[in-house]
Amino acid sequence: MSFEGVKKVWMNGRMVDFADAKISVFTHALHYGSGVFEGIRCYETARGSEVFRLTEHMERLHWSGKIYRMEIPYTVPELCAATLETIKANGFKACYVRPLAYRGFGSLGVNPLPNPVDVLIGVWTWGKYLGTEALEEGVDVCVSSWTRLGANTMPAMAKTTANYANSQLIKMEAIANGYHEGIALDDIGRISEGSGENLFLVWRGILYTPPFASSALPGITRASVVRLAKDLGLEVVEQMIPREMLYVVDEVFFTGTAAEITPVRSVDKIKVGSGRRGPVTEKLQKAFFDLVEGKVPDRYGWLTPVG
Ligand code: PPE
């Protein structure tokens, strides 16, 4: 990723120069993880710059806030309009968009409620999340020794900044041991997700993915892949998945805004299938990238032109 070329940040309804986009050291979210956020991609398509599933991302931002009794002072359409404005103000053709709603400056202490809810939208360029070769070659992953957020501890359906303390533990451990990424299990030992991606397994032509109740974020790329897979005639099963299934299936891949659709070629040094990207993963990647790059019509209405 790179902040090169970033010019403006949208802060509480105003477009601010990047160099002046500053917050207080006593911002509540900095001390207590009281922020909810999104990650969205703007693609350069054959038709111009278009944002992928913008409304769905802003709806998730709103529900993340609701779980934390945080009323976001901008509606979903207002946030969508602000996103397009921010992309235009920065002049990027393709970029990553980061909306963040957080408890701001006013009162420190665990109780977040006395603080204002501030909102910012920043953009930057983000290439291939798990390395340039990852999309074709696949990545090497481990099952993490860290468990994903336990039931009734940190709500996994909320995309809150605080949840990423757990993600960082998973990610750092994976990197320290020479892997690209870690897959975490939930608190009863079923497969949950990666540090920043949902997970799919392909076995005998059927796709499997863990349910939200396995502490997996309701990913927007996940939902998109389910739809694309069904339209390609593939069966998709959402069910709790035992760890050992990772070692026997034909294909494994991650999905996420940043990771897009990234094949997994080994888990715990055990080859997945033939040890390279499998045919179902490749088919889904093609369907996904053809759509977001505007090579085929936007038949689902998933793309919003920046204008
Ligand atoms: N699970 C987690 C834990 C997660 O962070 C993401 C997105 C997903 C699943 C996939 O969700 P979706 O993007 O809606 O398909 N992770 C974001 C942040 C990554 C980061 O390093 O920051 C992302 O991909 O934008």
Coordinates of C-alpha atoms and ligand atoms in Angstrom, one line a residue:
M1 CA 0.0 0.0 0.0
S2 CA 1.1 3.6 -0.5
F3 CA 0.0 7.0 0.7
E4 CA 1.7 8.6 -2.3
G5 CA -0.5 11.1 -4.1
V6 CA -3.0 11.4 -1.2
K7 CA -4.2 15.0 -1.2
K8 CA -7.5 15.3 0.7
V9 CA -9.3 13.6 3.6
W10 CA -13.0 14.0 4.2
M11 CA -13.5 14.9 7.9
N12 CA -17.0 15.5 9.3
G13 CA -18.4 16.9 6.1
R14 CA -15.3 18.9 5.1
M15 CA -12.6 18.2 2.6
V16 CA -9.3 18.8 4.5
D17 CA -5.7 18.8 3.1
F18 CA -4.0 15.5 4.0
A19 CA -1.2 17.5 5.9
D20 CA -3.9 19.2 8.1
A21 CA -6.0 16.2 8.7
K22 CA -5.1 15.8 12.4
I23 CA -6.8 14.5 15.5
S24 CA -6.2 14.9 19.3
V25 CA -3.9 12.7 21.2
F26 CA -6.9 12.3 23.6
T27 CA -9.2 10.8 20.9
H28 CA -11.2 8.2 22.7
A29 CA -10.8 5.6 19.8
L30 CA -7.0 5.8 20.1
H31 CA -7.1 4.7 23.7
Y32 CA -10.0 2.3 23.7
G33 CA -10.5 1.0 20.2
S34 CA -13.9 2.7 19.9
G35 CA -14.1 3.0 16.1
V36 CA -16.0 1.2 13.4
F37 CA -14.7 1.2 9.8
E38 CA -14.9 -0.1 6.3
G39 CA -12.6 -1.0 3.5
I40 CA -13.9 -0.5 -0.1
R41 CA -12.2 -0.7 -3.5
C42 CA -12.6 1.7 -6.3
Y43 CA -11.7 0.0 -9.6
E44 CA -10.6 1.4 -12.9
T45 CA -13.1 -0.2 -15.3
A46 CA -13.6 0.0 -19.0
R47 CA -16.3 2.6 -18.3
G48 CA -14.2 4.8 -15.9
S49 CA -13.7 4.6 -12.1
E50 CA -16.3 2.7 -10.2
V51 CA -16.8 1.7 -6.6
F52 CA -17.6 -1.9 -5.6
R53 CA -20.7 -2.4 -3.5
L54 CA -20.5 1.1 -1.9
T55 CA -24.0 1.0 -0.4
E56 CA -23.5 -2.4 1.2
H57 CA -20.3 -1.3 2.8
M58 CA -21.9 1.9 4.3
E59 CA -24.8 -0.2 5.5
R60 CA -22.3 -2.4 7.3
L61 CA -20.6 0.6 8.8
H62 CA -24.0 1.7 10.2
W63 CA -24.8 -1.7 11.7
S64 CA -21.3 -1.9 13.2
G65 CA -22.1 1.4 14.9
K66 CA -25.5 0.2 16.1
I67 CA -23.9 -2.8 17.9
Y68 CA -21.8 -0.3 19.8
R69 CA -24.6 2.2 20.5
M70 CA -22.8 4.6 18.2
E71 CA -25.1 6.7 16.1
I72 CA -23.2 7.7 12.9
P73 CA -24.2 11.3 12.1
Y74 CA -24.4 10.7 8.4
T75 CA -26.9 8.6 6.4
V76 CA -25.8 5.8 4.1
P77 CA -26.5 7.9 1.0
E78 CA -24.6 10.9 2.5
L79 CA -21.6 8.6 3.2
C80 CA -21.8 7.2 -0.4
A81 CA -21.8 10.7 -1.8
A82 CA -18.9 11.7 0.4
T83 CA -16.9 8.7 -0.8
L84 CA -17.3 9.7 -4.4
E85 CA -16.4 13.3 -3.6
T86 CA -13.2 12.1 -1.8
I87 CA -12.1 9.9 -4.6
K88 CA -12.6 12.8 -7.1
A89 CA -10.7 15.2 -4.8
N90 CA -7.7 12.9 -4.8
G91 CA -7.8 12.2 -8.5
F92 CA -7.1 8.4 -8.1
K93 CA -8.4 6.2 -10.9
A94 CA -8.3 3.1 -8.7
C95 CA -7.9 3.2 -4.9
Y96 CA -8.8 1.8 -1.6
V97 CA -11.4 3.7 0.5
R98 CA -11.3 3.7 4.3
P99 CA -14.4 5.2 6.1
L100 CA -13.9 5.4 9.9
A101 CA -16.5 6.5 12.5
Y102 CA -15.0 6.9 15.9
R103 CA -15.5 8.3 19.4
G104 CA -13.5 11.5 19.3
F105 CA -12.2 14.1 21.8
G106 CA -14.1 15.0 24.9
S107 CA -13.8 12.6 27.7
L108 CA -11.4 9.7 28.4
G109 CA -12.4 6.7 30.5
V110 CA -14.1 3.5 29.4
N111 CA -17.5 5.1 28.9
P112 CA -17.5 6.2 25.3
L113 CA -20.8 8.0 25.3
P114 CA -19.7 11.5 26.4
N115 CA -17.6 11.8 23.2
P116 CA -18.7 13.1 19.8
V117 CA -18.8 10.5 17.0
D118 CA -16.5 11.8 14.3
V119 CA -16.3 10.4 10.8
L120 CA -13.5 10.5 8.2
I121 CA -13.1 9.0 4.8
G122 CA -9.6 8.6 3.5
V123 CA -8.3 7.0 0.2
W124 CA -5.0 5.6 -0.9
T125 CA -3.6 3.1 -3.4
W126 CA -3.5 -0.5 -2.4
G127 CA -2.1 -3.1 -4.8
K128 CA -2.3 -6.8 -4.2
Y129 CA -2.9 -7.5 -0.5
L130 CA -0.9 -10.7 0.0
G131 CA 1.8 -10.0 -2.5
T132 CA 1.9 -9.6 -6.3
E133 CA 2.2 -13.3 -7.1
A134 CA -0.5 -14.3 -4.6
L135 CA -3.5 -14.1 -7.0
E136 CA -1.9 -16.6 -9.4
E137 CA 0.5 -18.6 -7.3
G138 CA -1.5 -18.8 -4.1
V139 CA -0.2 -18.2 -0.5
D140 CA 1.2 -20.4 2.3
V141 CA -0.8 -20.2 5.5
C142 CA -0.9 -21.7 8.9
V143 CA -3.7 -22.4 11.4
S144 CA -3.1 -19.8 14.0
S145 CA -2.5 -20.6 17.7
W146 CA -4.7 -17.6 18.4
T147 CA -8.4 -18.2 18.5
R148 CA -10.8 -15.8 16.8
L149 CA -13.1 -13.6 18.9
G150 CA -15.1 -15.9 21.2
A151 CA -18.9 -15.9 21.2
N152 CA -20.2 -13.0 23.3
T153 CA -16.8 -11.4 23.8
M154 CA -16.1 -9.0 20.9
P155 CA -18.9 -9.1 18.4
A156 CA -17.5 -10.4 15.1
M157 CA -20.3 -9.0 13.0
A158 CA -19.2 -5.5 13.9
K159 CA -16.2 -4.3 11.9
T160 CA -14.7 -2.4 14.8
T161 CA -11.1 -1.3 15.1
A162 CA -10.8 -3.2 18.4
N163 CA -11.3 -6.6 16.7
Y164 CA -8.1 -6.0 14.8
A165 CA -6.0 -6.5 17.9
N166 CA -6.9 -10.2 17.5
S167 CA -6.2 -10.0 13.8
Q168 CA -2.8 -8.5 14.4
L169 CA -1.8 -11.3 16.7
I170 CA -2.8 -13.8 14.0
K171 CA -1.0 -11.9 11.3
M172 CA 2.3 -11.3 13.3
E173 CA 2.5 -15.0 14.3
A174 CA 2.0 -16.1 10.7
I175 CA 4.7 -13.7 9.4
A176 CA 7.1 -14.6 12.2
N177 CA 6.8 -18.3 11.2
G178 CA 7.3 -17.6 7.5
Y179 CA 3.7 -17.8 6.3
H180 CA 1.8 -15.2 4.4
E181 CA -1.3 -15.4 6.6
G182 CA -3.0 -17.3 9.4
I183 CA -6.4 -18.9 9.5
A184 CA -8.0 -18.7 13.0
L185 CA -10.4 -21.1 14.5
D186 CA -13.4 -20.0 16.6
D187 CA -13.8 -20.7 20.3
I188 CA -15.1 -24.2 19.7
G189 CA -12.4 -25.1 17.3
R190 CA -14.2 -24.7 14.0
I191 CA -12.7 -22.7 11.1
S192 CA -13.5 -19.0 11.3
E193 CA -11.5 -16.8 8.9
G194 CA -8.1 -15.2 8.2
S195 CA -6.8 -12.1 9.9
G196 CA -8.5 -9.9 7.3
E197 CA -10.3 -12.3 4.9
N198 CA -13.1 -14.7 4.8
L199 CA -12.4 -18.3 3.8
F200 CA -13.8 -20.8 1.3
L201 CA -13.0 -24.5 0.7
V202 CA -13.8 -26.4 -2.4
W203 CA -14.3 -30.1 -2.1
R204 CA -15.6 -32.3 -4.9
G205 CA -17.0 -29.3 -6.7
I206 CA -18.9 -27.9 -3.7
L207 CA -18.0 -24.6 -2.0
Y208 CA -18.0 -24.5 1.8
T209 CA -17.7 -21.4 3.9
P210 CA -18.2 -20.9 7.7
P211 CA -21.3 -19.1 8.9
F212 CA -21.3 -15.7 10.8
A213 CA -21.8 -17.7 14.0
S214 CA -18.2 -19.1 13.6
S215 CA -17.0 -15.5 14.3
A216 CA -16.5 -14.6 10.7
L217 CA -17.2 -11.1 9.4
P218 CA -20.1 -10.9 7.1
G219 CA -17.8 -10.1 4.2
I220 CA -19.1 -8.3 1.2
T221 CA -16.7 -10.1 -1.1
R222 CA -17.9 -13.4 0.5
A223 CA -21.5 -12.6 -0.4
S224 CA -20.4 -11.6 -3.9
V225 CA -18.5 -14.8 -4.4
V226 CA -21.5 -16.8 -3.2
R227 CA -23.7 -15.1 -5.7
L228 CA -21.2 -15.5 -8.6
A229 CA -20.7 -19.2 -7.7
K230 CA -24.4 -19.9 -7.7
D231 CA -24.8 -18.2 -11.0
L232 CA -22.0 -20.4 -12.3
G233 CA -24.0 -23.4 -11.3
L234 CA -21.9 -24.3 -8.2
E235 CA -23.4 -25.5 -5.0
V236 CA -22.5 -23.3 -1.9
V237 CA -22.8 -24.7 1.6
E238 CA -22.6 -22.5 4.6
Q239 CA -21.7 -24.7 7.6
M240 CA -19.4 -25.1 10.5
I241 CA -16.1 -26.6 9.2
P242 CA -13.7 -28.7 11.2
R243 CA -10.0 -27.8 11.0
E244 CA -8.9 -31.0 9.4
M245 CA -11.1 -30.4 6.4
L246 CA -8.4 -27.8 5.3
Y247 CA -6.0 -30.7 4.8
V248 CA -8.2 -32.8 2.6
V249 CA -10.1 -30.5 0.3
D250 CA -9.2 -29.7 -3.3
E251 CA -9.0 -25.9 -3.1
V252 CA -8.9 -23.2 -0.5
F253 CA -9.2 -19.4 -1.1
F254 CA -9.5 -16.2 0.8
T255 CA -12.0 -13.4 0.0
G256 CA -11.9 -9.8 1.0
T257 CA -11.9 -6.3 -0.3
A258 CA -8.1 -6.0 0.0
A259 CA -7.4 -9.7 -0.7
E260 CA -10.0 -9.9 -3.4
I261 CA -9.9 -13.7 -4.3
T262 CA -6.6 -15.2 -3.2
P263 CA -5.8 -18.9 -3.5
V264 CA -4.2 -20.7 -0.6
R265 CA -1.6 -23.3 -1.8
S266 CA -0.6 -24.8 1.5
V267 CA -1.9 -25.0 5.1
D268 CA 0.6 -25.9 7.8
K269 CA 3.0 -26.9 5.1
I270 CA 0.5 -29.5 3.7
K271 CA -0.3 -28.9 0.0
V272 CA -3.8 -27.9 -0.8
G273 CA -4.8 -30.1 -3.8
S274 CA -2.0 -29.9 -6.3
G275 CA -0.3 -27.1 -4.5
R276 CA -1.4 -24.4 -6.9
R277 CA -4.4 -22.4 -7.7
G278 CA -7.3 -24.7 -8.5
P279 CA -9.8 -24.5 -11.4
V280 CA -12.8 -23.4 -9.3
T281 CA -10.8 -20.6 -7.7
E282 CA -9.6 -19.5 -11.1
K283 CA -13.1 -19.5 -12.5
L284 CA -14.4 -17.4 -9.7
Q285 CA -11.5 -15.0 -10.0
K286 CA -12.3 -14.5 -13.7
A287 CA -15.9 -13.9 -13.0
F288 CA -15.0 -11.4 -10.2
F289 CA -12.3 -9.5 -12.0
D290 CA -14.2 -9.4 -15.3
L291 CA -17.0 -7.7 -13.4
V292 CA -15.0 -5.2 -11.4
E293 CA -12.8 -4.3 -14.3
G294 CA -15.9 -3.7 -16.4
K295 CA -15.0 -6.3 -19.0
V296 CA -18.6 -7.6 -18.7
P297 CA -21.8 -5.6 -17.9
D298 CA -22.5 -4.9 -14.3
R299 CA -25.4 -7.3 -14.2
Y300 CA -25.9 -7.1 -10.5
G301 CA -25.7 -3.3 -10.1
W302 CA -22.7 -3.7 -7.8
L303 CA -20.7 -0.8 -9.2
T304 CA -21.2 2.9 -8.6
P305 CA -19.5 5.3 -11.1
V306 CA -17.4 8.0 -9.4
G307 CA -18.7 10.4 -12.1
Ligands
PPE1 N1 -12.8 -10.9 7.7 C1 -12.1 -9.9 8.2 C2 -11.5 -10.1 9.6 C3 -11.8 -8.7 7.5 O1 -11.0 -7.8 8.1 C4 -12.3 -8.6 6.2 C5 -12.0 -7.4 5.4 C6 -13.0 -9.6 5.6 C7 -13.3 -10.7 6.4 C8 -13.6 -9.6 4.3 O2 -14.7 -8.6 4.2 P1 -15.0 -7.8 2.9 O3 -13.9 -6.9 2.7 O4 -16.3 -7.2 3.2 O5 -15.1 -8.8 1.8 N2 -10.7 -6.8 5.7 C9 -10.5 -5.4 5.3 C10 -9.3 -4.8 6.0 C11 -8.0 -5.4 5.7 C12 -6.9 -4.6 6.3 O6 -5.8 -5.1 6.3 O7 -7.2 -3.5 6.8 C13 -10.4 -5.3 3.8 O8 -10.2 -6.3 3.1 O9 -10.6 -4.2 3.3

